[in-house]
Amino acid sequence: MSTTRPYSPGDRGPEPSGASGASEGDAPGSGAATGTAAPSVPTDGAPQPRGRQVRSLRLAGESGVVPMARDFARQALYAWGWLPAASADQRAAAEDVLLVVSELVTNACLHAEGPDALFLACDNKVIRVEVSDRGTGQPAPRTPHRAGRPGGHGMFIVQRLCLDWGVVRTPGTPGKTVWAELGAPA
C-alpha cells in the first residue's frame, strides 16, 4: 500500500482544473459546482453513458462540508448507475464510497485547516475520490490500530476499503490532495 505515490499505476493523475460533472471529452457544463450539488440524475432517470466521468465540488469556506460532500457523492453514484443498487454487493460498494468520502473530508476538517475541494472520477472499473486541502501533515493510519479506542480510525478505514490511496503534493503550492480508489461493484 503506497501513501506517497502521486497516483496509482496506469492512472493519468488528477483531472485538469475546472472539471465539473461532465464526461471526459464533453464540453464543460455551465459551471462547476460551488458549494451545493446540483441534481445529477438526468430528468429521464437514465444513468449517464459509460466512460470516464468526473465531478468536482468546491468546499473551501463552506459549513457542513461532510454531509455536503456525502450528498454530492451520493448524487454522482446515482448518475453513474451505482445506485439504486440491484444487489447487496452493489449497495455495499456504494456505501464504501460514501464512507471514504466522509472519512477523507473529515480528516481534512480535523487535521488540515478544512477541505478545499472534492473531486470524483468514475470509469467502468474504479471510482477515484480526491480531497484537496491546505494542510502540511501526512495522513497515515494510526499504528498500532486500536479498534476499541475512540478516534483515529479514518485512514485505517480508507486503507481497508480501498484498492489504493496516496497523497499528491504540488511543489511551490501549499497543501496536498489525498486520493483513494475503490473498485466498481460487480
CSV table of N, CA and C in Angstrom, one decimal, residues 103-116 131-133:
chain,number,residue,atom,x,y,z
A,103,GLU,N,-14.8,10.1,5.4
A,103,GLU,CA,-13.5,10.0,6.2
A,103,GLU,C,-12.5,11.0,5.6
A,104,LEU,N,-12.3,11.1,4.3
A,104,LEU,CA,-11.3,12.0,3.8
A,104,LEU,C,-11.6,13.4,4.1
A,105,VAL,N,-12.9,13.8,3.9
A,105,VAL,CA,-13.3,15.2,4.2
A,105,VAL,C,-13.2,15.5,5.7
A,106,THR,N,-13.6,14.5,6.5
A,106,THR,CA,-13.5,14.7,8.0
A,106,THR,C,-12.0,14.9,8.4
A,107,ASN,N,-11.1,14.1,7.8
A,107,ASN,CA,-9.7,14.3,8.1
A,107,ASN,C,-9.2,15.6,7.7
A,108,ALA,N,-9.6,16.1,6.6
A,108,ALA,CA,-9.2,17.5,6.1
A,108,ALA,C,-9.7,18.5,7.1
A,109,CYS,N,-11.0,18.3,7.7
A,109,CYS,CA,-11.5,19.3,8.6
A,109,CYS,C,-10.7,19.2,10.0
A,110,LEU,N,-10.4,18.0,10.4
A,110,LEU,CA,-9.7,17.9,11.7
A,110,LEU,C,-8.2,18.2,11.7
A,111,HIS,N,-7.6,17.9,10.6
A,111,HIS,CA,-6.1,17.9,10.6
A,111,HIS,C,-5.5,18.8,9.5
A,112,ALA,N,-6.3,19.5,8.7
A,112,ALA,CA,-5.7,20.2,7.6
A,112,ALA,C,-6.4,21.5,7.3
A,113,GLU,N,-6.9,22.2,8.3
A,113,GLU,CA,-7.5,23.5,8.0
A,113,GLU,C,-8.7,23.5,7.1
A,114,GLY,N,-9.3,22.4,7.0
A,114,GLY,CA,-10.5,22.2,6.2
A,114,GLY,C,-10.2,21.9,4.7
A,115,PRO,N,-11.2,21.2,4.1
A,115,PRO,CA,-11.0,20.8,2.7
A,115,PRO,C,-11.3,22.0,1.7
A,116,ASP,N,-10.5,22.0,0.6
A,116,ASP,CA,-10.8,23.0,-0.4
A,116,ASP,C,-11.8,22.5,-1.5
A,131,VAL,N,-9.6,14.6,-2.2
A,131,VAL,CA,-9.9,15.7,-1.3
A,131,VAL,C,-8.7,16.6,-1.2
A,132,SER,N,-8.8,17.8,-1.7
A,132,SER,CA,-7.6,18.7,-1.6
A,132,SER,C,-7.8,19.6,-0.3
A,133,ASP,N,-6.7,20.0,0.3
A,133,ASP,CA,-6.7,20.9,1.4
A,133,ASP,C,-5.4,21.7,1.5
